[in-house]
PDB file of C-alpha atoms in Angstrom:
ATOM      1  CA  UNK A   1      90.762-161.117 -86.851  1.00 73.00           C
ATOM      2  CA  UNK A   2      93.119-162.363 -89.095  1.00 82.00           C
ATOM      3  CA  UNK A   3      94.998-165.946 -88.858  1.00 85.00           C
ATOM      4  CA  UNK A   4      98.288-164.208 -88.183  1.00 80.00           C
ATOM      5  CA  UNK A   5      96.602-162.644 -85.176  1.00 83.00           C
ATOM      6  CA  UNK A   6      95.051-165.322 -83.796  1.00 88.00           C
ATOM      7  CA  UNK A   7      98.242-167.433 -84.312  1.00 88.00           C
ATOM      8  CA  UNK A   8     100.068-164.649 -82.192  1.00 86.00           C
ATOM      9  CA  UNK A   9      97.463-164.504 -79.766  1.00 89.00           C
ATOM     10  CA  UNK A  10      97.819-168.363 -79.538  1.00 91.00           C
ATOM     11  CA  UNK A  11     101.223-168.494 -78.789  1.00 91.00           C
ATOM     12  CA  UNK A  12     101.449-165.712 -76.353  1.00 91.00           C
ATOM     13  CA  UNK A  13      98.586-167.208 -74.494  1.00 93.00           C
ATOM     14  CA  UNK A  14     100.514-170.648 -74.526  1.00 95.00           C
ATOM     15  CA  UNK A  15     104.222-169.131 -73.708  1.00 94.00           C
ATOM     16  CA  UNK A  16     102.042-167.153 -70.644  1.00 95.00           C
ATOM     17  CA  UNK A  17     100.562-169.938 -69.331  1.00 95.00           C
ATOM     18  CA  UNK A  18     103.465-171.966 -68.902  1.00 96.00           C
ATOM     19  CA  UNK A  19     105.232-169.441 -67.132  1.00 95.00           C
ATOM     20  CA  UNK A  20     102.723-168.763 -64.758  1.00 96.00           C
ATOM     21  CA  UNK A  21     102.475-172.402 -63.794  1.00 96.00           C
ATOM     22  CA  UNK A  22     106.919-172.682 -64.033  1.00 96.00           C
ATOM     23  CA  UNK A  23     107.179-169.519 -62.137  1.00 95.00           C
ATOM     24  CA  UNK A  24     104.575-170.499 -59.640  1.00 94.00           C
ATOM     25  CA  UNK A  25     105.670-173.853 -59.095  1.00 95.00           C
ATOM     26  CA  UNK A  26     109.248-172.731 -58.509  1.00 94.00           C
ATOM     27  CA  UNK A  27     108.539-169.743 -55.923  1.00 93.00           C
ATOM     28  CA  UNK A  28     106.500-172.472 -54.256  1.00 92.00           C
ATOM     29  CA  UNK A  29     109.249-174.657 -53.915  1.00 91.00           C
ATOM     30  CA  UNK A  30     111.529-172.321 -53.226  1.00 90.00           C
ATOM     31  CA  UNK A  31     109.703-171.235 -50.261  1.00 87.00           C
ATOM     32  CA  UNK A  32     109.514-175.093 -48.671  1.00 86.00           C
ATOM     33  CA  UNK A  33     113.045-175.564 -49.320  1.00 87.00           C
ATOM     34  CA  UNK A  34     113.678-172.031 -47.379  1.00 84.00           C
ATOM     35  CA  UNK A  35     111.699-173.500 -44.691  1.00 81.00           C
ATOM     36  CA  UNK A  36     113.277-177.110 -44.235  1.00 86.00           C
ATOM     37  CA  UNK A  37     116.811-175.708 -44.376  1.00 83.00           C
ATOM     38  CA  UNK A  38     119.030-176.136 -41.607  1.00 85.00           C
ATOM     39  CA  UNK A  39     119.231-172.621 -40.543  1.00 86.00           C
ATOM     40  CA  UNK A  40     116.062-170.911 -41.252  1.00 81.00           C
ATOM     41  CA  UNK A  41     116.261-167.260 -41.608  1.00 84.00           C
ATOM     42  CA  UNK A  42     114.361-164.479 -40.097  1.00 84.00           C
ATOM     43  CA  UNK A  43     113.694-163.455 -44.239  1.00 83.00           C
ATOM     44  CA  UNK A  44     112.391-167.153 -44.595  1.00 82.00           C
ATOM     45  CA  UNK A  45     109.867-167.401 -41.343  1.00 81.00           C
ATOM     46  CA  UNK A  46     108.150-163.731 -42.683  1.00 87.00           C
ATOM     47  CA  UNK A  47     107.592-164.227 -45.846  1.00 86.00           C
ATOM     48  CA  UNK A  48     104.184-165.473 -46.693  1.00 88.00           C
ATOM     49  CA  UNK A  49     104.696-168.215 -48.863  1.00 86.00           C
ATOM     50  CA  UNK A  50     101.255-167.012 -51.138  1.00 90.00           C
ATOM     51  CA  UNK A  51     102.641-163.888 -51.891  1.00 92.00           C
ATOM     52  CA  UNK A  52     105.357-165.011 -53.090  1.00 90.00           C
ATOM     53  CA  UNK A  53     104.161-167.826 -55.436  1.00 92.00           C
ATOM     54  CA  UNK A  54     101.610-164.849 -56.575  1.00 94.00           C
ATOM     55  CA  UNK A  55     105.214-162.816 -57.320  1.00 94.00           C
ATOM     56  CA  UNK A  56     106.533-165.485 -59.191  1.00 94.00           C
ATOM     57  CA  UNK A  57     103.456-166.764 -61.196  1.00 96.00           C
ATOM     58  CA  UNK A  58     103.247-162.389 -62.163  1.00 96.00           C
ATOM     59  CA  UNK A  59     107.162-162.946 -63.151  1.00 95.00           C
ATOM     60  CA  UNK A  60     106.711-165.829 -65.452  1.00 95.00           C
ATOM     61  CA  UNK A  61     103.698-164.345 -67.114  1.00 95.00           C
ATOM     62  CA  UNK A  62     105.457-161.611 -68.218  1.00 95.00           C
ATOM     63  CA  UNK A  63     108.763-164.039 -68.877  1.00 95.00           C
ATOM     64  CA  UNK A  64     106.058-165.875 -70.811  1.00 94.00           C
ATOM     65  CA  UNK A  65     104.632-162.737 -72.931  1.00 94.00           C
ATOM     66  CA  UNK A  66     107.976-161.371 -73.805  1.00 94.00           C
ATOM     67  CA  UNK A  67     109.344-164.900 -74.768  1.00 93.00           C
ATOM     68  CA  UNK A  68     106.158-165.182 -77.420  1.00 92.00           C
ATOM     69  CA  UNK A  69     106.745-161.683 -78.725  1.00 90.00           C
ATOM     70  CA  UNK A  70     110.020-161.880 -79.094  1.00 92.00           C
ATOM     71  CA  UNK A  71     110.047-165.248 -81.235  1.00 90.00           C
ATOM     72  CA  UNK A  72     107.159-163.898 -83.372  1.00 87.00           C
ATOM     73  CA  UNK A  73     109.497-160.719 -83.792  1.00 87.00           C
ATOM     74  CA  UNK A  74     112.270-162.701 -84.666  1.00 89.00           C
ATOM     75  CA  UNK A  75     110.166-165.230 -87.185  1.00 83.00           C
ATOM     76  CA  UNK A  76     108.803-161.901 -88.755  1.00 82.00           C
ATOM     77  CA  UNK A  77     111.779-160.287 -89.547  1.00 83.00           C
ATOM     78  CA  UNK A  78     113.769-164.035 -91.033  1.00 75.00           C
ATOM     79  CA  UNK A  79     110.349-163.590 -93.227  1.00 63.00           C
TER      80      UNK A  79
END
């Protein structure tokens, strides 16, 4: 492997990461705040609160992914 690969490999890995922890970490809050509102929904009180942290760590991973390829397409093509 070359050291442009591993440097693209690096920084989708990174970018992936941290949206799997932000996208976790704001599904998980979002479901506590759903449940300490005032009026809590019949949506809120059947969701399962796992699931969907699970849903949004999936959606930032892939926010994560695209975000890296899409800056390493953009810094190859300023090249």
């Amino acid at each position: 492997m070359d050291r442009k690969t591993k440097r693209l490999l690096l920084l989708v890995a990174s970018c992936s990461v941290a949206g799997v922890v932000l996208g976790g970490t704001a599904s998980w809050a979002e479901s506590n705040l759903c449940l300490q509102a005032d009026n809590v929904t019949s949506e809120c009180l059947t969701q399962n609160p796992i699931q969907k942290t699970v849903e949004g760590m999936s959606t930032g991973l892939l926010a994560g992914a695209g975000a890296a390829f899409g800056v390493a397409w953009n810094v190859r093509h300023e090249d």
